[in-house]
PDB file of N, CA and C and ligand atoms in Angstrom:
ATOM      1  N   UNK A   1     286.814  85.916 -84.497  1.00 52.00           N
ATOM      2  CA  UNK A   1     286.032  85.840 -83.394  1.00 52.00           C
ATOM      3  C   UNK A   1     285.188  86.836 -82.701  1.00 52.00           C
ATOM      4  N   UNK A   2     284.430  86.513 -81.614  1.00 53.00           N
ATOM      5  CA  UNK A   2     283.743  87.577 -81.428  1.00 53.00           C
ATOM      6  C   UNK A   2     284.188  87.960 -79.921  1.00 53.00           C
ATOM      7  N   UNK A   3     283.863  89.743 -80.467  1.00 55.00           N
ATOM      8  CA  UNK A   3     284.396  89.922 -79.709  1.00 55.00           C
ATOM      9  C   UNK A   3     283.371  90.575 -78.412  1.00 55.00           C
ATOM     10  N   UNK A   4     283.462  89.372 -77.366  1.00 51.00           N
ATOM     11  CA  UNK A   4     282.661  89.336 -76.072  1.00 51.00           C
ATOM     12  C   UNK A   4     282.630  90.165 -75.152  1.00 51.00           C
ATOM     13  N   UNK A   5     283.658  90.896 -74.824  1.00 53.00           N
ATOM     14  CA  UNK A   5     283.898  91.762 -73.401  1.00 53.00           C
ATOM     15  C   UNK A   5     282.073  92.638 -73.230  1.00 53.00           C
ATOM     16  N   UNK A   6     281.556  92.795 -74.421  1.00 73.00           N
ATOM     17  CA  UNK A   6     280.669  93.935 -73.941  1.00 73.00           C
ATOM     18  C   UNK A   6     279.760  93.193 -73.291  1.00 73.00           C
ATOM     19  N   UNK A   7     279.525  91.860 -73.500  1.00 93.00           N
ATOM     20  CA  UNK A   7     278.488  91.208 -72.026  1.00 93.00           C
ATOM     21  C   UNK A   7     279.366  91.567 -71.102  1.00 93.00           C
ATOM     22  N   UNK A   8     278.571  92.678 -70.854  1.00 96.00           N
ATOM     23  CA  UNK A   8     278.442  92.789 -69.034  1.00 96.00           C
ATOM     24  C   UNK A   8     277.687  92.687 -67.863  1.00 96.00           C
ATOM     25  N   UNK A   9     277.274  92.262 -66.887  1.00 97.00           N
ATOM     26  CA  UNK A   9     276.274  92.098 -66.005  1.00 97.00           C
ATOM     27  C   UNK A   9     276.877  93.744 -64.877  1.00 97.00           C
ATOM     28  N   UNK A  10     276.001  94.241 -64.644  1.00 97.00           N
ATOM     29  CA  UNK A  10     276.997  94.987 -63.294  1.00 97.00           C
ATOM     30  C   UNK A  10     275.389  95.383 -62.606  1.00 97.00           C
ATOM     31  N   UNK A  11     276.081  94.980 -61.316  1.00 98.00           N
ATOM     32  CA  UNK A  11     274.597  95.222 -60.168  1.00 98.00           C
ATOM     33  C   UNK A  11     274.184  96.360 -59.982  1.00 98.00           C
ATOM     34  N   UNK A  12     273.281  97.476 -59.885  1.00 98.00           N
ATOM     35  CA  UNK A  12     272.692  98.541 -59.611  1.00 98.00           C
ATOM     36  C   UNK A  12     272.990  98.756 -58.570  1.00 98.00           C
ATOM     37  N   UNK A  13     272.774  97.972 -57.623  1.00 97.00           N
ATOM     38  CA  UNK A  13     273.105  97.887 -56.028  1.00 97.00           C
ATOM     39  C   UNK A  13     274.331  97.890 -55.697  1.00 97.00           C
ATOM     40  N   UNK A  14     274.477  96.911 -55.699  1.00 98.00           N
ATOM     41  CA  UNK A  14     276.353  97.053 -55.111  1.00 98.00           C
ATOM     42  C   UNK A  14     277.621  97.111 -56.341  1.00 98.00           C
ATOM     43  N   UNK A  15     277.452  97.563 -57.498  1.00 97.00           N
ATOM     44  CA  UNK A  15     278.228  97.938 -58.198  1.00 97.00           C
ATOM     45  C   UNK A  15     279.218  96.482 -58.952  1.00 97.00           C
ATOM     46  N   UNK A  16     278.888  95.339 -58.508  1.00 97.00           N
ATOM     47  CA  UNK A  16     279.815  94.267 -58.625  1.00 97.00           C
ATOM     48  C   UNK A  16     279.653  94.466 -60.176  1.00 97.00           C
ATOM     49  N   UNK A  17     280.536  93.771 -60.888  1.00 96.00           N
ATOM     50  CA  UNK A  17     280.883  93.391 -62.112  1.00 96.00           C
ATOM     51  C   UNK A  17     281.214  92.346 -62.818  1.00 96.00           C
ATOM     52  N   UNK A  18     280.836  91.868 -63.882  1.00 94.00           N
ATOM     53  CA  UNK A  18     281.480  90.570 -64.186  1.00 94.00           C
ATOM     54  C   UNK A  18     280.786  89.934 -65.805  1.00 94.00           C
ATOM     55  N   UNK A  19     281.826  89.692 -66.312  1.00 94.00           N
ATOM     56  CA  UNK A  19     281.235  89.532 -67.944  1.00 94.00           C
ATOM     57  C   UNK A  19     280.478  87.958 -68.282  1.00 94.00           C
ATOM     58  N   UNK A  20     279.409  88.030 -68.761  1.00 95.00           N
ATOM     59  CA  UNK A  20     278.550  86.129 -68.798  1.00 95.00           C
ATOM     60  C   UNK A  20     278.499  86.435 -69.984  1.00 95.00           C
ATOM     61  N   UNK A  21     278.215  85.168 -70.028  1.00 92.00           N
ATOM     62  CA  UNK A  21     277.909  84.048 -71.476  1.00 92.00           C
ATOM     63  C   UNK A  21     276.241  84.212 -72.059  1.00 92.00           C
ATOM     64  N   UNK A  22     275.697  84.641 -71.099  1.00 93.00           N
ATOM     65  CA  UNK A  22     273.815  83.925 -71.562  1.00 93.00           C
ATOM     66  C   UNK A  22     272.608  84.928 -70.689  1.00 93.00           C
ATOM     67  N   UNK A  23     272.315  85.321 -71.323  1.00 95.00           N
ATOM     68  CA  UNK A  23     270.982  85.750 -70.181  1.00 95.00           C
ATOM     69  C   UNK A  23     269.599  84.949 -71.040  1.00 95.00           C
ATOM     70  N   UNK A  24     269.630  84.598 -69.376  1.00 96.00           N
ATOM     71  CA  UNK A  24     267.717  83.542 -70.492  1.00 96.00           C
ATOM     72  C   UNK A  24     267.614  83.047 -68.842  1.00 96.00           C
ATOM     73  N   UNK A  25     266.883  81.783 -69.288  1.00 94.00           N
ATOM     74  CA  UNK A  25     266.234  81.027 -68.161  1.00 94.00           C
ATOM     75  C   UNK A  25     266.932  79.379 -68.805  1.00 94.00           C
ATOM     76  N   UNK A  26     266.796  79.308 -69.783  1.00 92.00           N
ATOM     77  CA  UNK A  26     267.156  77.324 -70.520  1.00 92.00           C
ATOM     78  C   UNK A  26     268.651  77.817 -71.481  1.00 92.00           C
ATOM     79  N   UNK A  27     269.658  77.972 -69.689  1.00 88.00           N
ATOM     80  CA  UNK A  27     271.380  78.103 -70.963  1.00 88.00           C
ATOM     81  C   UNK A  27     271.714  77.241 -71.536  1.00 88.00           C
ATOM     82  N   UNK A  28     271.849  76.952 -72.926  1.00 83.00           N
ATOM     83  CA  UNK A  28     272.006  75.924 -73.862  1.00 83.00           C
ATOM     84  C   UNK A  28     273.095  74.824 -73.403  1.00 83.00           C
ATOM     85  N   UNK A  29     273.783  75.897 -72.405  1.00 78.00           N
ATOM     86  CA  UNK A  29     275.134  75.023 -72.324  1.00 78.00           C
ATOM     87  C   UNK A  29     274.779  73.483 -70.934  1.00 78.00           C
ATOM     88  N   UNK A  30     273.858  74.050 -70.117  1.00 80.00           N
ATOM     89  CA  UNK A  30     273.186  73.139 -69.611  1.00 80.00           C
ATOM     90  C   UNK A  30     272.093  72.395 -69.607  1.00 80.00           C
ATOM     91  N   UNK A  31     272.371  71.486 -69.908  1.00 79.00           N
ATOM     92  CA  UNK A  31     270.758  70.884 -70.892  1.00 79.00           C
ATOM     93  C   UNK A  31     269.547  70.650 -70.422  1.00 79.00           C
ATOM     94  N   UNK A  32     269.821  70.256 -68.969  1.00 82.00           N
ATOM     95  CA  UNK A  32     268.809  69.760 -68.132  1.00 82.00           C
ATOM     96  C   UNK A  32     268.630  70.850 -67.377  1.00 82.00           C
ATOM     97  N   UNK A  33     268.785  72.227 -67.454  1.00 83.00           N
ATOM     98  CA  UNK A  33     268.145  73.001 -66.514  1.00 83.00           C
ATOM     99  C   UNK A  33     267.741  74.573 -67.149  1.00 83.00           C
ATOM    100  N   UNK A  34     266.505  74.182 -66.336  1.00 88.00           N
ATOM    101  CA  UNK A  34     265.668  75.369 -66.787  1.00 88.00           C
ATOM    102  C   UNK A  34     264.936  76.294 -65.540  1.00 88.00           C
ATOM    103  N   UNK A  35     265.804  77.730 -64.960  1.00 92.00           N
ATOM    104  CA  UNK A  35     265.507  78.453 -64.158  1.00 92.00           C
ATOM    105  C   UNK A  35     263.968  79.229 -63.416  1.00 92.00           C
ATOM    106  N   UNK A  36     264.420  79.386 -62.809  1.00 93.00           N
ATOM    107  CA  UNK A  36     263.085  80.210 -61.892  1.00 93.00           C
ATOM    108  C   UNK A  36     262.501  81.549 -62.956  1.00 93.00           C
ATOM    109  N   UNK A  37     263.594  81.975 -63.706  1.00 95.00           N
ATOM    110  CA  UNK A  37     263.651  83.720 -63.537  1.00 95.00           C
ATOM    111  C   UNK A  37     264.620  83.384 -64.695  1.00 95.00           C
ATOM    112  N   UNK A  38     265.008  84.328 -65.257  1.00 96.00           N
ATOM    113  CA  UNK A  38     265.484  85.074 -66.232  1.00 96.00           C
ATOM    114  C   UNK A  38     266.541  85.718 -65.209  1.00 96.00           C
ATOM    115  N   UNK A  39     268.495  85.428 -66.082  1.00 97.00           N
ATOM    116  CA  UNK A  39     269.399  85.782 -65.370  1.00 97.00           C
ATOM    117  C   UNK A  39     270.592  85.476 -66.039  1.00 97.00           C
ATOM    118  N   UNK A  40     271.099  86.235 -65.571  1.00 97.00           N
ATOM    119  CA  UNK A  40     272.688  86.573 -66.479  1.00 97.00           C
ATOM    120  C   UNK A  40     273.715  85.074 -65.142  1.00 97.00           C
ATOM    121  N   UNK A  41     274.074  84.453 -66.950  1.00 94.00           N
ATOM    122  CA  UNK A  41     275.126  83.176 -66.604  1.00 94.00           C
ATOM    123  C   UNK A  41     275.628  83.494 -66.934  1.00 94.00           C
ATOM    124  N   UNK A  42     277.117  82.263 -66.040  1.00 91.00           N
ATOM    125  CA  UNK A  42     278.813  82.041 -66.811  1.00 91.00           C
ATOM    126  C   UNK A  42     278.564  80.799 -66.607  1.00 91.00           C
ATOM    127  N   UNK A  43     279.713  80.586 -67.189  1.00 87.00           N
ATOM    128  CA  UNK A  43     279.722  78.225 -67.181  1.00 87.00           C
ATOM    129  C   UNK A  43     281.250  78.713 -65.829  1.00 87.00           C
ATOM    130  N   UNK A  44     281.141  77.815 -65.120  1.00 85.00           N
ATOM    131  CA  UNK A  44     282.213  77.759 -63.753  1.00 85.00           C
ATOM    132  C   UNK A  44     282.663  77.332 -64.223  1.00 85.00           C
ATOM    133  N   UNK A  45     284.236  78.580 -63.827  1.00 78.00           N
ATOM    134  CA  UNK A  45     284.839  78.392 -64.640  1.00 78.00           C
ATOM    135  C   UNK A  45     286.310  77.083 -64.176  1.00 78.00           C
ATOM    136  N   UNK A  46     286.082  76.727 -62.863  1.00 81.00           N
ATOM    137  CA  UNK A  46     286.587  75.979 -61.555  1.00 81.00           C
ATOM    138  C   UNK A  46     285.918  74.822 -62.110  1.00 81.00           C
ATOM    139  N   UNK A  47     285.334  73.882 -62.994  1.00 76.00           N
ATOM    140  CA  UNK A  47     284.580  72.526 -63.064  1.00 76.00           C
ATOM    141  C   UNK A  47     284.538  72.441 -64.478  1.00 76.00           C
ATOM    142  N   UNK A  48     284.661  71.523 -64.912  1.00 69.00           N
ATOM    143  CA  UNK A  48     285.011  71.066 -66.521  1.00 69.00           C
ATOM    144  C   UNK A  48     283.668  70.439 -66.518  1.00 69.00           C
ATOM    145  N   UNK A  49     283.054  70.493 -65.906  1.00 69.00           N
ATOM    146  CA  UNK A  49     281.450  69.726 -66.855  1.00 69.00           C
ATOM    147  C   UNK A  49     280.393  71.324 -66.324  1.00 69.00           C
ATOM    148  N   UNK A  50     278.963  70.665 -66.154  1.00 67.00           N
ATOM    149  CA  UNK A  50     278.084  71.511 -66.787  1.00 67.00           C
ATOM    150  C   UNK A  50     278.321  72.622 -65.166  1.00 67.00           C
ATOM    151  N   UNK A  51     278.990  73.073 -64.289  1.00 82.00           N
ATOM    152  CA  UNK A  51     279.543  74.368 -63.298  1.00 82.00           C
ATOM    153  C   UNK A  51     278.562  75.557 -64.134  1.00 82.00           C
ATOM    154  N   UNK A  52     277.697  75.799 -63.917  1.00 88.00           N
ATOM    155  CA  UNK A  52     276.895  77.272 -63.882  1.00 88.00           C
ATOM    156  C   UNK A  52     276.976  77.914 -62.463  1.00 88.00           C
ATOM    157  N   UNK A  53     277.291  79.865 -62.840  1.00 91.00           N
ATOM    158  CA  UNK A  53     277.132  80.260 -61.995  1.00 91.00           C
ATOM    159  C   UNK A  53     276.268  81.774 -62.406  1.00 91.00           C
ATOM    160  N   UNK A  54     274.974  81.738 -60.989  1.00 94.00           N
ATOM    161  CA  UNK A  54     274.307  83.121 -61.669  1.00 94.00           C
ATOM    162  C   UNK A  54     274.755  83.990 -60.834  1.00 94.00           C
ATOM    163  N   UNK A  55     275.163  85.072 -62.314  1.00 96.00           N
ATOM    164  CA  UNK A  55     275.501  85.809 -61.254  1.00 96.00           C
ATOM    165  C   UNK A  55     274.452  87.446 -61.213  1.00 96.00           C
ATOM    166  N   UNK A  56     273.502  87.348 -62.062  1.00 97.00           N
ATOM    167  CA  UNK A  56     272.473  88.459 -61.497  1.00 97.00           C
ATOM    168  C   UNK A  56     270.653  88.172 -61.918  1.00 97.00           C
ATOM    169  N   UNK A  57     270.275  89.069 -61.849  1.00 98.00           N
ATOM    170  CA  UNK A  57     268.606  88.832 -62.657  1.00 98.00           C
ATOM    171  C   UNK A  57     268.028  90.143 -62.290  1.00 98.00           C
ATOM    172  N   UNK A  58     267.097  90.802 -62.565  1.00 98.00           N
ATOM    173  CA  UNK A  58     265.962  91.927 -63.103  1.00 98.00           C
ATOM    174  C   UNK A  58     264.976  92.134 -61.920  1.00 98.00           C
ATOM    175  N   UNK A  59     265.003  93.092 -61.273  1.00 98.00           N
ATOM    176  CA  UNK A  59     263.671  93.121 -60.405  1.00 98.00           C
ATOM    177  C   UNK A  59     262.803  92.801 -60.999  1.00 98.00           C
ATOM    178  N   UNK A  60     261.788  92.376 -60.496  1.00 97.00           N
ATOM    179  CA  UNK A  60     260.368  92.133 -61.323  1.00 97.00           C
ATOM    180  C   UNK A  60     260.002  93.317 -60.735  1.00 97.00           C
ATOM    181  N   UNK A  61     260.076  94.015 -60.673  1.00 97.00           N
ATOM    182  CA  UNK A  61     258.907  95.318 -60.217  1.00 97.00           C
ATOM    183  C   UNK A  61     259.761  96.968 -60.495  1.00 97.00           C
ATOM    184  N   UNK A  62     261.097  97.607 -59.861  1.00 98.00           N
ATOM    185  CA  UNK A  62     261.670  98.069 -61.175  1.00 98.00           C
ATOM    186  C   UNK A  62     262.701  97.985 -61.906  1.00 98.00           C
ATOM    187  N   UNK A  63     263.027  96.804 -62.336  1.00 98.00           N
ATOM    188  CA  UNK A  63     263.771  96.095 -63.472  1.00 98.00           C
ATOM    189  C   UNK A  63     264.822  96.531 -63.381  1.00 98.00           C
ATOM    190  N   UNK A  64     265.024  96.636 -62.545  1.00 98.00           N
ATOM    191  CA  UNK A  64     267.547  96.777 -61.648  1.00 98.00           C
ATOM    192  C   UNK A  64     267.338  95.985 -62.139  1.00 98.00           C
ATOM    193  N   UNK A  65     268.696  96.264 -62.423  1.00 98.00           N
ATOM    194  CA  UNK A  65     269.831  94.805 -62.677  1.00 98.00           C
ATOM    195  C   UNK A  65     270.370  94.323 -61.220  1.00 98.00           C
ATOM    196  N   UNK A  66     270.412  93.279 -60.610  1.00 98.00           N
ATOM    197  CA  UNK A  66     270.900  93.092 -59.144  1.00 98.00           C
ATOM    198  C   UNK A  66     271.469  91.928 -59.534  1.00 98.00           C
ATOM    199  N   UNK A  67     272.359  91.771 -58.359  1.00 98.00           N
ATOM    200  CA  UNK A  67     273.145  90.076 -57.913  1.00 98.00           C
ATOM    201  C   UNK A  67     272.343  89.722 -57.495  1.00 98.00           C
ATOM    202  N   UNK A  68     272.772  88.315 -56.779  1.00 95.00           N
ATOM    203  CA  UNK A  68     272.167  87.413 -56.098  1.00 95.00           C
ATOM    204  C   UNK A  68     272.516  87.347 -54.789  1.00 95.00           C
ATOM    205  N   UNK A  69     273.251  88.216 -54.659  1.00 95.00           N
ATOM    206  CA  UNK A  69     273.709  88.204 -52.639  1.00 95.00           C
ATOM    207  C   UNK A  69     272.439  88.874 -52.001  1.00 95.00           C
ATOM    208  N   UNK A  70     272.465  88.414 -50.497  1.00 92.00           N
ATOM    209  CA  UNK A  70     271.303  89.273 -49.562  1.00 92.00           C
ATOM    210  C   UNK A  70     271.524  90.347 -49.504  1.00 92.00           C
ATOM    211  N   UNK A  71     272.612  90.901 -50.044  1.00 93.00           N
ATOM    212  CA  UNK A  71     272.228  92.352 -49.727  1.00 93.00           C
ATOM    213  C   UNK A  71     271.646  93.178 -50.788  1.00 93.00           C
ATOM    214  N   UNK A  72     271.132  92.351 -52.036  1.00 97.00           N
ATOM    215  CA  UNK A  72     270.893  93.062 -53.018  1.00 97.00           C
ATOM    216  C   UNK A  72     269.986  92.616 -53.637  1.00 97.00           C
ATOM    217  N   UNK A  73     269.230  91.650 -53.006  1.00 97.00           N
ATOM    218  CA  UNK A  73     268.356  91.282 -53.699  1.00 97.00           C
ATOM    219  C   UNK A  73     267.752  89.711 -53.341  1.00 97.00           C
ATOM    220  N   UNK A  74     266.064  89.259 -53.118  1.00 96.00           N
ATOM    221  CA  UNK A  74     266.013  88.265 -52.852  1.00 96.00           C
ATOM    222  C   UNK A  74     264.838  87.574 -53.737  1.00 96.00           C
ATOM    223  N   UNK A  75     264.540  86.033 -53.896  1.00 95.00           N
ATOM    224  CA  UNK A  75     263.701  85.630 -54.742  1.00 95.00           C
ATOM    225  C   UNK A  75     262.631  85.263 -53.680  1.00 95.00           C
ATOM    226  N   UNK A  76     261.577  85.549 -54.211  1.00 95.00           N
ATOM    227  CA  UNK A  76     260.512  84.576 -53.498  1.00 95.00           C
ATOM    228  C   UNK A  76     259.106  85.130 -54.942  1.00 95.00           C
ATOM    229  N   UNK A  77     259.018  83.677 -55.285  1.00 94.00           N
ATOM    230  CA  UNK A  77     258.079  83.510 -56.458  1.00 94.00           C
ATOM    231  C   UNK A  77     258.583  84.436 -57.707  1.00 94.00           C
ATOM    232  N   UNK A  78     259.137  85.590 -57.205  1.00 95.00           N
ATOM    233  CA  UNK A  78     260.444  86.288 -58.440  1.00 95.00           C
ATOM    234  C   UNK A  78     261.425  86.977 -57.672  1.00 95.00           C
ATOM    235  N   UNK A  79     261.937  87.358 -58.938  1.00 97.00           N
ATOM    236  CA  UNK A  79     263.179  88.265 -57.834  1.00 97.00           C
ATOM    237  C   UNK A  79     262.582  89.933 -57.267  1.00 97.00           C
ATOM    238  N   UNK A  80     262.854  90.296 -56.744  1.00 97.00           N
ATOM    239  CA  UNK A  80     262.674  91.677 -55.933  1.00 97.00           C
ATOM    240  C   UNK A  80     264.294  92.454 -55.626  1.00 97.00           C
ATOM    241  N   UNK A  81     264.692  93.353 -55.717  1.00 98.00           N
ATOM    242  CA  UNK A  81     265.712  94.294 -54.938  1.00 98.00           C
ATOM    243  C   UNK A  81     265.459  94.197 -54.132  1.00 98.00           C
ATOM    244  N   UNK A  82     266.705  94.767 -53.076  1.00 96.00           N
ATOM    245  CA  UNK A  82     266.396  95.248 -51.511  1.00 96.00           C
ATOM    246  C   UNK A  82     265.589  95.986 -51.730  1.00 96.00           C
ATOM    247  N   UNK A  83     265.867  96.954 -52.720  1.00 96.00           N
ATOM    248  CA  UNK A  83     264.908  98.500 -52.168  1.00 96.00           C
ATOM    249  C   UNK A  83     263.291  98.277 -52.554  1.00 96.00           C
ATOM    250  N   UNK A  84     262.922  97.405 -52.986  1.00 97.00           N
ATOM    251  CA  UNK A  84     261.288  97.082 -54.333  1.00 97.00           C
ATOM    252  C   UNK A  84     261.502  96.081 -51.989  1.00 97.00           C
ATOM    253  N   UNK A  85     262.205  95.001 -51.836  1.00 96.00           N
ATOM    254  CA  UNK A  85     261.524  94.279 -50.508  1.00 96.00           C
ATOM    255  C   UNK A  85     261.544  95.212 -49.435  1.00 96.00           C
ATOM    256  N   UNK A  86     262.101  96.592 -49.254  1.00 95.00           N
ATOM    257  CA  UNK A  86     262.235  97.534 -47.869  1.00 95.00           C
ATOM    258  C   UNK A  86     260.900  98.032 -47.920  1.00 95.00           C
ATOM    259  N   UNK A  87     260.059  98.159 -49.115  1.00 96.00           N
ATOM    260  CA  UNK A  87     259.203  99.224 -49.529  1.00 96.00           C
ATOM    261  C   UNK A  87     258.100  98.277 -50.046  1.00 96.00           C
ATOM    262  N   UNK A  88     257.835  97.442 -49.582  1.00 96.00           N
ATOM    263  CA  UNK A  88     257.286  95.685 -50.015  1.00 96.00           C
ATOM    264  C   UNK A  88     256.844  95.614 -49.269  1.00 96.00           C
ATOM    265  N   UNK A  89     257.819  95.917 -47.636  1.00 95.00           N
ATOM    266  CA  UNK A  89     257.864  94.642 -46.854  1.00 95.00           C
ATOM    267  C   UNK A  89     256.503  93.873 -46.375  1.00 95.00           C
ATOM    268  N   UNK A  90     255.602  94.668 -45.970  1.00 95.00           N
ATOM    269  CA  UNK A  90     254.336  94.369 -45.508  1.00 95.00           C
ATOM    270  C   UNK A  90     253.912  93.147 -46.666  1.00 95.00           C
ATOM    271  N   UNK A  91     254.242  93.074 -48.168  1.00 94.00           N
ATOM    272  CA  UNK A  91     253.692  92.331 -49.432  1.00 94.00           C
ATOM    273  C   UNK A  91     253.954  90.749 -48.976  1.00 94.00           C
ATOM    274  N   UNK A  92     255.518  90.947 -47.680  1.00 96.00           N
ATOM    275  CA  UNK A  92     256.206  89.255 -47.478  1.00 96.00           C
ATOM    276  C   UNK A  92     255.368  88.822 -47.148  1.00 96.00           C
ATOM    277  N   UNK A  93     255.310  86.960 -46.749  1.00 96.00           N
ATOM    278  CA  UNK A  93     254.871  86.501 -45.770  1.00 96.00           C
ATOM    279  C   UNK A  93     255.645  86.920 -43.964  1.00 96.00           C
ATOM    280  N   UNK A  94     255.332  86.613 -43.244  1.00 96.00           N
ATOM    281  CA  UNK A  94     256.136  86.576 -41.644  1.00 96.00           C
ATOM    282  C   UNK A  94     257.733  85.825 -41.997  1.00 96.00           C
ATOM    283  N   UNK A  95     257.988  84.556 -42.072  1.00 95.00           N
ATOM    284  CA  UNK A  95     258.790  84.864 -41.634  1.00 95.00           C
ATOM    285  C   UNK A  95     260.228  85.347 -43.255  1.00 95.00           C
ATOM    286  N   UNK A  96     259.562  85.586 -43.968  1.00 94.00           N
ATOM    287  CA  UNK A  96     260.342  86.289 -45.445  1.00 94.00           C
ATOM    288  C   UNK A  96     260.555  87.574 -44.915  1.00 94.00           C
ATOM    289  N   UNK A  97     260.274  88.484 -43.668  1.00 96.00           N
ATOM    290  CA  UNK A  97     259.595  89.957 -42.686  1.00 96.00           C
ATOM    291  C   UNK A  97     260.780  89.795 -41.984  1.00 96.00           C
ATOM    292  N   UNK A  98     260.609  88.333 -41.344  1.00 94.00           N
ATOM    293  CA  UNK A  98     261.257  88.423 -40.440  1.00 94.00           C
ATOM    294  C   UNK A  98     262.902  88.307 -40.536  1.00 94.00           C
ATOM    295  N   UNK A  99     263.358  87.774 -41.895  1.00 90.00           N
ATOM    296  CA  UNK A  99     264.691  87.061 -42.333  1.00 90.00           C
ATOM    297  C   UNK A  99     265.073  88.504 -42.485  1.00 90.00           C
ATOM    298  N   UNK A 100     264.107  89.679 -43.580  1.00 89.00           N
ATOM    299  CA  UNK A 100     264.265  90.837 -43.223  1.00 89.00           C
ATOM    300  C   UNK A 100     264.960  91.324 -42.697  1.00 89.00           C
ATOM    301  N   UNK A 101     264.338  91.719 -41.886  1.00 89.00           N
ATOM    302  CA  UNK A 101     264.660  92.435 -40.755  1.00 89.00           C
ATOM    303  C   UNK A 101     265.443  92.045 -39.619  1.00 89.00           C
ATOM    304  N   UNK A 102     266.304  90.690 -40.418  1.00 88.00           N
ATOM    305  CA  UNK A 102     267.489  90.699 -39.110  1.00 88.00           C
ATOM    306  C   UNK A 102     268.561  90.678 -39.625  1.00 88.00           C
ATOM    307  N   UNK A 103     268.186  90.803 -40.900  1.00 81.00           N
ATOM    308  CA  UNK A 103     269.806  91.264 -42.241  1.00 81.00           C
ATOM    309  C   UNK A 103     269.430  92.796 -41.991  1.00 81.00           C
ATOM    310  N   UNK A 104     268.485  93.388 -41.455  1.00 76.00           N
ATOM    311  CA  UNK A 104     268.547  94.925 -41.725  1.00 76.00           C
ATOM    312  C   UNK A 104     269.022  95.361 -40.507  1.00 76.00           C
ATOM    313  N   UNK A 105     269.781  94.694 -39.353  1.00 71.00           N
ATOM    314  CA  UNK A 105     270.404  94.744 -38.194  1.00 71.00           C
ATOM    315  C   UNK A 105     271.468  94.926 -38.024  1.00 71.00           C
ATOM    316  N   UNK A 106     272.249  93.981 -39.153  1.00 59.00           N
ATOM    317  CA  UNK A 106     273.433  93.700 -39.270  1.00 59.00           C
ATOM    318  C   UNK A 106     274.561  94.728 -39.993  1.00 59.00           C
TER     319      UNK A 106
HETATM  320 ZN1   ZN B 201     274.853  92.955 -55.955  1.00 93.82          ZN
HETATM  321 ZN1   ZN B 202     263.328  96.630 -57.533  1.00 93.82          ZN
END
């Protein structure tokens, strides 16, 4: 038996941790799926067939490992951690800037 407990995803921002099964964009256990980014993936334990949970990915700018919640990262053509989003907010289109500003208030 292989020891799989070492494959652990950990978000650099919120410190969320979970074991992942695969890192990449073409998971072999979901045949028809090609992701837009390389991500940490695990099979959904609550569905018997091709259920998939994306745990997180790397920020395209600073390479931080971030989970996919709105507090930690944003996908706009590429994955960005929220720290990079805030420091480059003017690079994003207006509707995205508005969404981010709404989030910041809360
Ligand atoms: Zn996180
Ligand atoms: Zn970043």
